Structures are given as structure tokens and as C-alpha cells.
XYZ file of C-alpha atoms in Angstrom:
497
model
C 80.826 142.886 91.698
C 83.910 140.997 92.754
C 86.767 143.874 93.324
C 90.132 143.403 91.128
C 93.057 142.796 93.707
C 95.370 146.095 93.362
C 99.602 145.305 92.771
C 101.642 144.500 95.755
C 103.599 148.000 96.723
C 106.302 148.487 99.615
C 109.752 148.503 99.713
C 111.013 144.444 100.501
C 114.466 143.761 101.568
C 115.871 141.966 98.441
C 118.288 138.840 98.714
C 121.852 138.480 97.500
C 120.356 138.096 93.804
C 118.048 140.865 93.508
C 120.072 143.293 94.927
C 123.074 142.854 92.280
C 120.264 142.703 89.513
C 119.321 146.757 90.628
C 123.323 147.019 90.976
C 123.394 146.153 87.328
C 120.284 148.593 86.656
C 121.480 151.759 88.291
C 124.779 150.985 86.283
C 122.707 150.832 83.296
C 121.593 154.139 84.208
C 124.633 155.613 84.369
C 125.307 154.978 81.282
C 122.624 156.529 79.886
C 122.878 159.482 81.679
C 126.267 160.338 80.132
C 125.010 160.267 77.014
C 121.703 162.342 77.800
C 120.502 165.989 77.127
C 123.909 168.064 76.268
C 122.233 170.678 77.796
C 121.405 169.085 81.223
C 123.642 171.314 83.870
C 126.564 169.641 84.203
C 126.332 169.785 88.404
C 122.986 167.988 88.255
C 124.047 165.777 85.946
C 126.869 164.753 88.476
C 124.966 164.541 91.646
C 122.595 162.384 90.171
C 125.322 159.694 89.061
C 126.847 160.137 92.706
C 123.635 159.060 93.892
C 123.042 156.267 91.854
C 126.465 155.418 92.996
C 125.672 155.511 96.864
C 122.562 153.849 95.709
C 124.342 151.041 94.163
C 126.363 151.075 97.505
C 123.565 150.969 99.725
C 122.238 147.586 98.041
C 126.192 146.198 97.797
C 126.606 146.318 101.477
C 122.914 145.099 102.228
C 123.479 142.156 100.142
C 126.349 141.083 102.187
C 124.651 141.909 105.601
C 121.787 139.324 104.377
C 124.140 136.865 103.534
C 126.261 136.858 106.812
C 123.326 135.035 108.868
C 123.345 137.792 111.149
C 126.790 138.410 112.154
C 130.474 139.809 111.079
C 128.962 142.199 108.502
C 131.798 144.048 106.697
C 131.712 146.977 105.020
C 132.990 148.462 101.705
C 135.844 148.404 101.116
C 136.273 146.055 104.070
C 139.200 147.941 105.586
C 139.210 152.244 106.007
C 142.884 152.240 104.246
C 141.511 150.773 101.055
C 140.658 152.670 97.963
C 136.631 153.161 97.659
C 134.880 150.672 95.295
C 134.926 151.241 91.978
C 131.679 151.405 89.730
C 131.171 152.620 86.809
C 132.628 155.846 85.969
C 132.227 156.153 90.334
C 133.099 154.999 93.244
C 131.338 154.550 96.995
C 132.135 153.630 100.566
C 129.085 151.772 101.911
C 129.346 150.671 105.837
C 126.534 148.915 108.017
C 126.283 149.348 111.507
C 125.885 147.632 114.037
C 128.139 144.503 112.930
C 125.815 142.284 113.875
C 121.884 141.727 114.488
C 118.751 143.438 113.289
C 118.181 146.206 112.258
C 120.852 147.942 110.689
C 122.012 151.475 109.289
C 123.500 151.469 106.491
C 125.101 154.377 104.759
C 126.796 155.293 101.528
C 128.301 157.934 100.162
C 128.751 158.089 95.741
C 131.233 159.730 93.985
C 131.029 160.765 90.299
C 133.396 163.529 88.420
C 134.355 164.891 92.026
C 130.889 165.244 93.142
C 129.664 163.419 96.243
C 125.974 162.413 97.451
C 125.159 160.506 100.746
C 122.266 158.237 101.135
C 121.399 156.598 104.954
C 119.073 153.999 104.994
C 118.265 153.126 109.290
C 115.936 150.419 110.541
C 117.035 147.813 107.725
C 116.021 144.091 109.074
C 118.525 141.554 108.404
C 117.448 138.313 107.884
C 118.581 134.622 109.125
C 119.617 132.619 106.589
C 117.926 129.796 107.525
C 114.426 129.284 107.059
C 111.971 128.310 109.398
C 108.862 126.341 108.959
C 105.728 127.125 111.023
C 102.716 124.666 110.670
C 99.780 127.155 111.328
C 96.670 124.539 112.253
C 95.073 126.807 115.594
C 92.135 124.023 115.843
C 88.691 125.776 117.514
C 89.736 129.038 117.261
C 90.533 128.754 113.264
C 88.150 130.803 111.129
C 86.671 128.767 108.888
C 83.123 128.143 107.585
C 80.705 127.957 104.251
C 77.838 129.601 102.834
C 75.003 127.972 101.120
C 72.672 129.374 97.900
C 70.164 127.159 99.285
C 70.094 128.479 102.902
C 71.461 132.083 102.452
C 70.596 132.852 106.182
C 71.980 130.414 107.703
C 75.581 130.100 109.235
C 77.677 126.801 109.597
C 80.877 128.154 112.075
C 80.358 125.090 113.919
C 80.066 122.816 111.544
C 82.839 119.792 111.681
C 83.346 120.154 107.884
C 83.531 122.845 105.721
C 81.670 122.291 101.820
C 81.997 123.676 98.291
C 79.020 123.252 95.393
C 79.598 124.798 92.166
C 77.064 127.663 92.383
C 75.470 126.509 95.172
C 78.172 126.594 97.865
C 81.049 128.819 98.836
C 83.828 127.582 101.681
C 85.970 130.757 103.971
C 89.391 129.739 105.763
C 91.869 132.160 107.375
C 94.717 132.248 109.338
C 96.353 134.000 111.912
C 100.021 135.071 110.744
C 100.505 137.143 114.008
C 103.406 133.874 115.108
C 105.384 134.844 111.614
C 107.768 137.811 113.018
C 107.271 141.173 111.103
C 109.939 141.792 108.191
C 109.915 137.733 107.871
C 110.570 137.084 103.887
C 108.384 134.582 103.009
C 109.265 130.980 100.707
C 106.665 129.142 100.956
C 103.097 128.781 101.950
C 100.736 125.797 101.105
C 97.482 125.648 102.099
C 96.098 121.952 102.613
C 92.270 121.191 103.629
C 91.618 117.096 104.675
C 88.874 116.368 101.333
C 86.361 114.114 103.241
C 83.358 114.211 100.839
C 83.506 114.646 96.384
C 85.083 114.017 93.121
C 88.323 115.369 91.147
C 86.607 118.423 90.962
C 88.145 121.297 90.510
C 88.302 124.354 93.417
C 89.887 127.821 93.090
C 91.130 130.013 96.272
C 90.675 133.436 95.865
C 91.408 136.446 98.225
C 88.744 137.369 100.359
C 88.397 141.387 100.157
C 85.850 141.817 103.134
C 86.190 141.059 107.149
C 83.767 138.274 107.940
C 82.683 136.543 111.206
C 82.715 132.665 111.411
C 79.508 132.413 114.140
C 78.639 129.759 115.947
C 75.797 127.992 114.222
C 73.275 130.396 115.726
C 71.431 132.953 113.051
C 73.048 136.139 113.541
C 76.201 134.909 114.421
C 78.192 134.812 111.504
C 78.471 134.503 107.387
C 75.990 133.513 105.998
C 75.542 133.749 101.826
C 74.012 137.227 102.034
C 75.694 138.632 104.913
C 79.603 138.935 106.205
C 78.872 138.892 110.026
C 75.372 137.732 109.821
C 74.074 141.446 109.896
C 75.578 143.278 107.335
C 75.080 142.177 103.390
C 77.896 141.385 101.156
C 78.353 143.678 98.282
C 77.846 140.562 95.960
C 75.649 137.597 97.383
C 78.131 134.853 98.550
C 80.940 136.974 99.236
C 83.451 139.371 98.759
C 86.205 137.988 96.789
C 88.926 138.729 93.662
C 87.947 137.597 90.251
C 89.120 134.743 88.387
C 91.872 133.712 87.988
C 92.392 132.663 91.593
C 95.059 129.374 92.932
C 93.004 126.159 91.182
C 93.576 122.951 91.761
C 92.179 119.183 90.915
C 90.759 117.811 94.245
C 92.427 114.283 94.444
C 90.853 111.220 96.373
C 88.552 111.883 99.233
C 90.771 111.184 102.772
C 93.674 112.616 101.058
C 95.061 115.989 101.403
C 94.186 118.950 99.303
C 96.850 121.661 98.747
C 96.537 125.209 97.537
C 99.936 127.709 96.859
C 99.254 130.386 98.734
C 102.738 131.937 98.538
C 101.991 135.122 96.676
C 98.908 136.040 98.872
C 100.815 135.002 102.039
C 103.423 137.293 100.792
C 101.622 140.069 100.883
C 99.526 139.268 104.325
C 103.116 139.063 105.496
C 104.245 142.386 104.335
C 101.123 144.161 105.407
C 100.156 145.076 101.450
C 96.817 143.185 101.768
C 94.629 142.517 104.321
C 93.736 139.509 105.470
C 90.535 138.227 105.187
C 91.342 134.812 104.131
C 90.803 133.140 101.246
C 86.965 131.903 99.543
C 87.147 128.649 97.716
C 84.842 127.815 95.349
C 84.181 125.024 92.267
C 84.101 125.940 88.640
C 82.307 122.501 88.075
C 81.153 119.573 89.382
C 79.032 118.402 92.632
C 79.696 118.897 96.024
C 83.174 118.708 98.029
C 83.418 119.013 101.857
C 86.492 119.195 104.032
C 87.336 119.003 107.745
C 87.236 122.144 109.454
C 88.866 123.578 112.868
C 85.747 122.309 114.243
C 86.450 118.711 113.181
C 86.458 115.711 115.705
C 89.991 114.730 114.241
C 92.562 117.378 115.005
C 95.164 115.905 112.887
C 92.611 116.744 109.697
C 92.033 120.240 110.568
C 93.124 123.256 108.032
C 96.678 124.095 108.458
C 98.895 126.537 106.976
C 102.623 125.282 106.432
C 104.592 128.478 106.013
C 108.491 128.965 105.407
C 109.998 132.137 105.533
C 113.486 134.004 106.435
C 113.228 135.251 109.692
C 114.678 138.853 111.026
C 118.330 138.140 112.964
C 117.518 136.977 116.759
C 113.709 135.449 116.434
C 113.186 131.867 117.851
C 109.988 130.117 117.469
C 107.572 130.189 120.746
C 107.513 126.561 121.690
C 104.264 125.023 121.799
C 103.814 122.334 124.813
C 101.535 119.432 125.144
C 101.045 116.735 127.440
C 99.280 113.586 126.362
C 98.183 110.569 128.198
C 98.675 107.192 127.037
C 96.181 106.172 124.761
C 97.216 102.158 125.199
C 99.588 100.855 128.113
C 99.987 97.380 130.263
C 102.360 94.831 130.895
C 103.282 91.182 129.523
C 104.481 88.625 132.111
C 107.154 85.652 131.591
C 105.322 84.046 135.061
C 102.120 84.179 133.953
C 102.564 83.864 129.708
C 99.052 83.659 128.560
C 97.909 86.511 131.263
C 96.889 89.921 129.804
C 96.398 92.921 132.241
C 95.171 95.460 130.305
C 92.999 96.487 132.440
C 95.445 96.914 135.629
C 95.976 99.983 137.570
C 99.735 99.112 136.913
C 102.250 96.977 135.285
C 105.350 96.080 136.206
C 109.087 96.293 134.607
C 111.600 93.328 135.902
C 114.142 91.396 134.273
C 114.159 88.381 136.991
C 114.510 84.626 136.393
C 110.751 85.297 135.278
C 110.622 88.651 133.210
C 107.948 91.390 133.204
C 107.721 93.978 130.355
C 105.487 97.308 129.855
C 104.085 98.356 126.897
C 103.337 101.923 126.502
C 101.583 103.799 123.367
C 101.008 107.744 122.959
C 98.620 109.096 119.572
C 100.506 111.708 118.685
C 98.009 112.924 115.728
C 97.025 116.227 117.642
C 100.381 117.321 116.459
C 100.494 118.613 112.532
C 102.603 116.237 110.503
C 106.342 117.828 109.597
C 106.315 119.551 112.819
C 109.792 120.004 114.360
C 109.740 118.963 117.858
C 112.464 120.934 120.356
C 111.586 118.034 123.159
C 110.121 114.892 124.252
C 109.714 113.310 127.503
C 108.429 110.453 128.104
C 107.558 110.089 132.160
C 106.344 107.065 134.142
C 105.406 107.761 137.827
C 106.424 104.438 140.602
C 105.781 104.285 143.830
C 107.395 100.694 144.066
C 111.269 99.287 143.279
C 112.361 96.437 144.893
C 114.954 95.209 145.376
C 116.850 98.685 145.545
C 119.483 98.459 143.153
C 121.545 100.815 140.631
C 119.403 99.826 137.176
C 119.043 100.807 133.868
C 115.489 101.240 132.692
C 115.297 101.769 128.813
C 112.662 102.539 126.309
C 112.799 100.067 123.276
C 110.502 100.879 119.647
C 107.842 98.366 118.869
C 109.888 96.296 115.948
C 108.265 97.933 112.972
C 105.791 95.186 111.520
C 102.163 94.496 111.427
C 102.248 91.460 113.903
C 103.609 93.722 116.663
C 100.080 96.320 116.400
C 99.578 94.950 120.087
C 96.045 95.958 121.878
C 95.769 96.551 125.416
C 93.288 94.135 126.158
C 95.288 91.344 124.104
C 98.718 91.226 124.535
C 100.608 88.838 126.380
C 103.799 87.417 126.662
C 103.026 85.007 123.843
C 100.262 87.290 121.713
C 100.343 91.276 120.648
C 97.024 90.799 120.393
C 95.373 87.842 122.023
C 96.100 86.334 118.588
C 98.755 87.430 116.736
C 102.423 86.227 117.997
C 104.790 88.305 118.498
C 107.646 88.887 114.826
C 110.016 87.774 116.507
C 109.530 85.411 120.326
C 107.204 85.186 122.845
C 108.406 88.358 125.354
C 107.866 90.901 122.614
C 109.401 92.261 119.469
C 111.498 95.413 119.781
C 114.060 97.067 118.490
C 117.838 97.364 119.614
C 119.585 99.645 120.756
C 117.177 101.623 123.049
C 115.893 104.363 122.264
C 116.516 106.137 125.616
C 117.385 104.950 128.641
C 117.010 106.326 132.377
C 118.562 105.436 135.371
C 117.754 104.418 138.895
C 120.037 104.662 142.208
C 119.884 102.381 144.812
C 118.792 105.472 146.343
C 115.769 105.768 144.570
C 112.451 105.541 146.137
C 108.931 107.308 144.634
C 108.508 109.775 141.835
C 108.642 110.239 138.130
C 111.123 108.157 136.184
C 112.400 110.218 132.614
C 113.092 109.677 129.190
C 114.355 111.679 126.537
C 112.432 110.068 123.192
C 112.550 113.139 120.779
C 114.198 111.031 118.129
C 111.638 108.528 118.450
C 108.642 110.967 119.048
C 109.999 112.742 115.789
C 109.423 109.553 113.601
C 106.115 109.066 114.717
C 105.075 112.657 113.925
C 106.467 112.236 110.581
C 104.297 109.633 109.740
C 106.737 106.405 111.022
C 104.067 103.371 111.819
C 103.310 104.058 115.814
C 102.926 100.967 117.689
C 104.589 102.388 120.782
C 107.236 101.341 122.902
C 108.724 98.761 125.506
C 110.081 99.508 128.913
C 112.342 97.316 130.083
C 114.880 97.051 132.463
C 118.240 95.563 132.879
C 118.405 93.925 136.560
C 116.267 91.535 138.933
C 114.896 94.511 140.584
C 111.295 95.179 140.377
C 109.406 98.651 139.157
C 105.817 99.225 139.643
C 104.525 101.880 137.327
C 101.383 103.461 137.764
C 99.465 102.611 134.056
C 96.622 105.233 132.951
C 94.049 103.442 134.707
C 95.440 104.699 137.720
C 93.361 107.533 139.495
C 96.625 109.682 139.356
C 100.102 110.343 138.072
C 99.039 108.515 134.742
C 101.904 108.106 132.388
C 103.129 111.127 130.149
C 104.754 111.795 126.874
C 105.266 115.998 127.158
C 106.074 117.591 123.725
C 107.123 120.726 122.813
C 107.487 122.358 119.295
């Protein structure tokens, strides 16, 4: 049978909104208790209001806390001389300390027909007010895999693609929320999966209620449809998951992305109220649907995650580095105008009677799309510049149009291609002003030259059309730049995120 998922339970710290809502309740309640039972003892009767009061105190001074984005919190009243706060037929003093960070104390103390209670609250997390985004995609070591009706003993972990059949066919993703900081309140959480294969189908995700191994391919290994970890059985045939109704959605066009709301259930991940297991999807109709999995060649179509949440005061995201190497590079000559060298261990950068540009081109789809980058570097290693003169190398976009899709073994100075022209002239289409620039001393002799290009590295992870970049440079001097032919020192565009 397919287990009922139990209510979310735990105390949550509750934003600016919530927390006057219970203000408003436990006022409500006070209220009603001065009407109650005539007979109730008067004392009890009092220290009950007091500590709704010091209740209603402990969420006042929380609310502001949460909305100071982690500093100057004040308390109530905000100065000692002041008369407490009124509420109600009460009054409270409400204070949280320390003034700034996570976590806090906060105490109250209620007052209600001369009697007073006290409530202390420690280890309260206080939140940024600013959300963060994290774009969860891990790659090989995702969990992710599907389980067939067909061949119930056999396990797909490897598999590039991942595949739901109505009946036949049931798909397991999950995520590791270990980066998302504990006490983190989480907005948002949208599961997408890259549909490769099917129709507008339609495909539920449902909680998965049991730990399960992804395997390798090999039997034993993993899930298969009768067992969890390829040993044990399932308590239902095809896994261990909550009923109907689960997050359902209409698949849309194959080589488009599919995206599931998985808010509520992140939520509670999150919060440590449900375990996860990941999520089953399966197909209340129609054929069969497949999507890329970690495994996939493409790592820009693997499963990701994209969650936003309110941090605790104090977290900052881990940054994630990568180097890549130049997919395309080489150089287009004024001297030599039909000439492509493609295939050179070099190309050279002058702006002489005759000029000499390089072309340079990084794929940057390894790196999930709406990522925030903190940093990129673009970095060119010479080992020649001549004549030795104070010069401003800068890096120039690609002009933004079809004709400028240049290929390495095509372009020259009068083609992008070995066909196309050029948008604008023979030399090159590009835009101005640079996007970076770097530059060299007379001094200069060997070594890496620099660029900061995290506005233009940005674009291109946000979907901007790629077609790379220009180096020029702005005297008669001469740079020699090893290309990534070169048996060493290949040219680099570092990222972090």
C-alpha cells in the first residue's frame, strides 16, 4: 500500500506577517478569557493573560529581529525609560539579545491585573532578508534512476536518461539539501528534468517514503521495480511512495524543460519534518517519457533543483570553481587576409600597420543556467611581446548576430567562417567598449595575462548568444599567446559561483 504522508509539525520561525497574525490571536484570547468560567480562580485566570501577554511579546520583538537583516535589533519599548507596551488589557517588555546576528534570546515578561509571567525563548535563528538562490544540479553523483514492470530486476543507475510509462515505468530523483544552511526558510523550489523522449503527457511527483540505492547498472546494485537497494523488496512493487494527489504537471515539447513545485516537500526536507528520499514520478496516462539524468552526456540537461530560501544571519554561499579550456580559439591576420590558422599552436594580438586579432570562445553549458557567478577570469599565457611597450590589451564581445558564429577552422580576416563575412568589415565584428581590458608594462616579459569578464561571462550563462570574444590590443607591439593547441598553459576562463 502506498503510506499517507503525515502533517508537517515543528515550531518555524514566522515572518513579519505571521507573527502579528498570532499577535492578533492571543489578543483574541484574551478576550475570551475575561469573559470565561466566573468560577475560574481569579490568580490563574491572571497568570494566564500575563502569559499570553509575554507571549504576544515574544513574537513582537522576533518580528522586528527578522526584519532588521541581521543587525540593530531593538527592543520593546525601544528605550528602558519608556512605559511597557500596551496590549490588551496588558502590557510587556520584550528585549532580544545579542543586537545583532544569529541566534538570539529573546525574553518577555506579561503583565495582566498586577500579575507578571516571564517567557525566554534562546537559540532563535534570525534570518537575512535577502534570499538566496542555490541551483542544486550535483551531475554523477545525483541520485536518480527508473524502474521498469517489464524488467523488475533490473537496475538503470547508469543510464544517461531517466523514463516514465504509465503502468509500466516509474522514474526516482533526489537531492542533496546538505549546501541549504539549517534554519534556512524556504521560498521556492522547482524541480526541472530536460524531457528528451514523449508526448504532453501528464507526470505526477510524489514523495518517496523509503531509502533507495541508485546502483550502477549491475544486478544487485540498486532499485530495481521489486526491490529498494536491489536486495530488499519494496512494500508495494515499484516503490514506496504517497498517494495521489502528488505535484502534476503537462509535459511540454520534448528538448524543453519540465518543471515540478516542489516547495512544500522541500519545506519540510528543509526543516527536518520529512525525510528525504526524493521524489517518484510517474504518468497517469499516456506512452512513454524519458529525461536526462545525472548520468547524461550533456551536463547542462542534467536534473537540477533551483531553491530560494532566507538564510540564518552570517551564511555565505561556498563558491563553486571551475576552470574550462577553450573550446574554439585562433587568430585573423590583416597581412595575410584570406589565411586561417585554426589549427596553430598560437595566434597573435598586434595592432601594427598590418593588424592581427585573436578570437577566443569558452562553452560555458557545464554551468546551470541563472547561476550567479562571484568571478570570472579570463587568462591567456605569452611567452612573446615585442616590441616592449606600455599596452592595453582588451577583450571585445563577438557583435551579437548570426554572421559573426565564426569556426576555428574558417575564420579569417575577411570570413567568420570561411564563408560568411564578417556584420560589419573584414577584421571582425565586435562590440565597443571592451569588455575588460588588461595591461602590459614595458616591463613585461612571460606569464599569464588577466581579465576580469564576469559581466560578460554572466550573459552567456544566462542564456545571451555565445560566440566568444576578441582580443585586441591598442599599440604596434606584438603578443604571442599560446592557443589550446599548445602542449601547455592553454588558455583559461576560471569561474566561480
Amino acid at each position: 500500500m502506498r503510506t499517507r504522508a503525515s502533517n508537517m509539525a515543528g515550531f518555524t520561525l514566522l515572518p513579519v506577517i505571521l507573527a502579528m497574525s498570532l499577535i492578533a490571536a492571543i489578543a483574541f484570547l484574551l478576550n475570551r478569557d475575561s469573559g470565561m468560567n466566573a468560577a475560574m480562580v481569579a490568580s490563574q485566570g491572571d497568570a494566564d493573560r500575563a502569559r499570553y501577554v509575554a507571549e504576544a511579546g515574544l513574537q513582537a520583538v522576533n518580528a522586528i529581529a527578522q526584519g532588521k537583516n541581521c543587525t540593530g535589533y531593538t527592543d520593546l519599548p525601544a528605550d528602558a525609560l519608556l512605559p511597557p507596551i500596551a496590549f490588551g488589557a496588558g502590557s510587556f517588555t520584550a528585549t532580544a539579545n545579542p543586537k545583532a546576528g544569529t541566534p538570539v534570546t529573546l525574553t518577555a515578561t506579561g503583565t495582566s491585573s498586577g500579575v507578571s509571567a516571564s517567557l525566554i525563548r534562546a537559540n532563535v535563528v534570525v534570518l537575512q532578508t535577502t534570499p538566496a538562490t542555490l541551483t542544486l544540479q550535483p551531475g554523477t553523483p545525483g541520485m536518480d534512476t527508473d524502474m521498469s514492470s517489464a524488467s523488475p530486476n533490473n537496475n538503470y543507475g547508469a543510464n544517461p536518461n531517466i523514463s516514465v510509462n504509465f503502468g509500466q515505468g516509474v522514474a526516482l530523483v533526489q537531492f542533496d539539501l546538505s549546501s541549504i544552511p539549517a534554519g534556512s526558510v524556504i521560498q521556492s523550489a522547482q524541480m526541472s528534468l530536460y524531457h528528451t523522449v514523449g508526448g504532453n503527457d501528464t507526470v505526477s511527483a510524489y514523495r518517496v517514503t523509503k531509502p533507495w540505492n541508485e546502483g550502477t547498472g549491475a544486478a544487485g546494485s540498486g532499485a530495481t521495480w521489486n526491490k529498494y537497494n536491489g536486495v530488499t523488496a519494496w512494500t508495494a512493487a515499484g516503490g514506496d511512495y504517497d498517494p495521489p494527489p502528488g505535484v502534476s504537471i503537462a509535459l511540454p515539447a520534448i528538448n524543453t524543460w519540465a518543471t515540478w513545485d516542489l516547495t512544500s516537500l522541500t519545506a519540510a526536507w528543509a526543516a527536518g519534518t520529512q525525510q528525504n528520499y526524493g521524489i517518484a514520478l510517474a504518468a497517469s496516462g499516456g506512452g512513454n517519457n524519458s529525461f536526462a539524468s545525472s548520468d547524461n552526456g550533456t551536463a547542462a540537461n542534467r536534473p537540477r533543483l533551483v531553491v530560494t530560501f532566507l538564510p540564518p544571519c552570517g551564511w555565505v554561499p561556498a563558491a563553486t570553481g571551475v576552470t574550462l579550456q577553450a573550446s574554439q580559439d585562433t587568430w585573423i591576420s590583416e597581412t595575410n587576409m584570406g589565411s586561417n590558422y585554426g589549427s596553430s599552436i598560437s595566434f597573435t594580438v598586434t595592432n601594427a600597420n598590418k593588424r592581427g586579432r585573436g578570437l577566443v570562445k569558452f562553452n560555458v553549458s557545464s554551468i546551470p543556467p541563472g547561476t550567479l557567478l562571484q568571478s570570472a577570469t579570463l587568462r591567456l599565457f605569452t611567452g612573446s611581446f615585442f616590441p616592449k611597450q606600455t599596452s592595453i590589451l582588451t577583450v571585445n564581445r563577438v557583435t551579437n548576430n548570426s554572421m559573426n558564429n565564426w569556426t576555428e577552422l574558417g575564420a579569417t580576416w575577411r570570413r567568420s567562417d570561411g564563408t560568411s563575412g564578417w556584420s560589419a568589415a573584414w577584421g571582425g565584428s565586435y562590440d565597443l567598449p571592451a569588455a575588460a581590458s588588461a595591461a602590459l608594462s614595458s616591463s613585461f616579459t612571460s606569464g599569464w595575462v588577466e581579465w576580469d569578464v564576469k559581466a560578460l561571462a554572466q550573459e552567456w550563462v544566462d542564456g545571451a548568444p555565445n560566440y566568444g570574444a576578441f582580443v585586441l590590443i591598442d599599440t604596434s607591439s606584438a603578443v604571442v599567446f599560446n592557443s589550446r593547441e599548445f602542449t601547455v598553459n592553454q588558455p583559461q576562463l576560471v569561474i566561480t559561483y
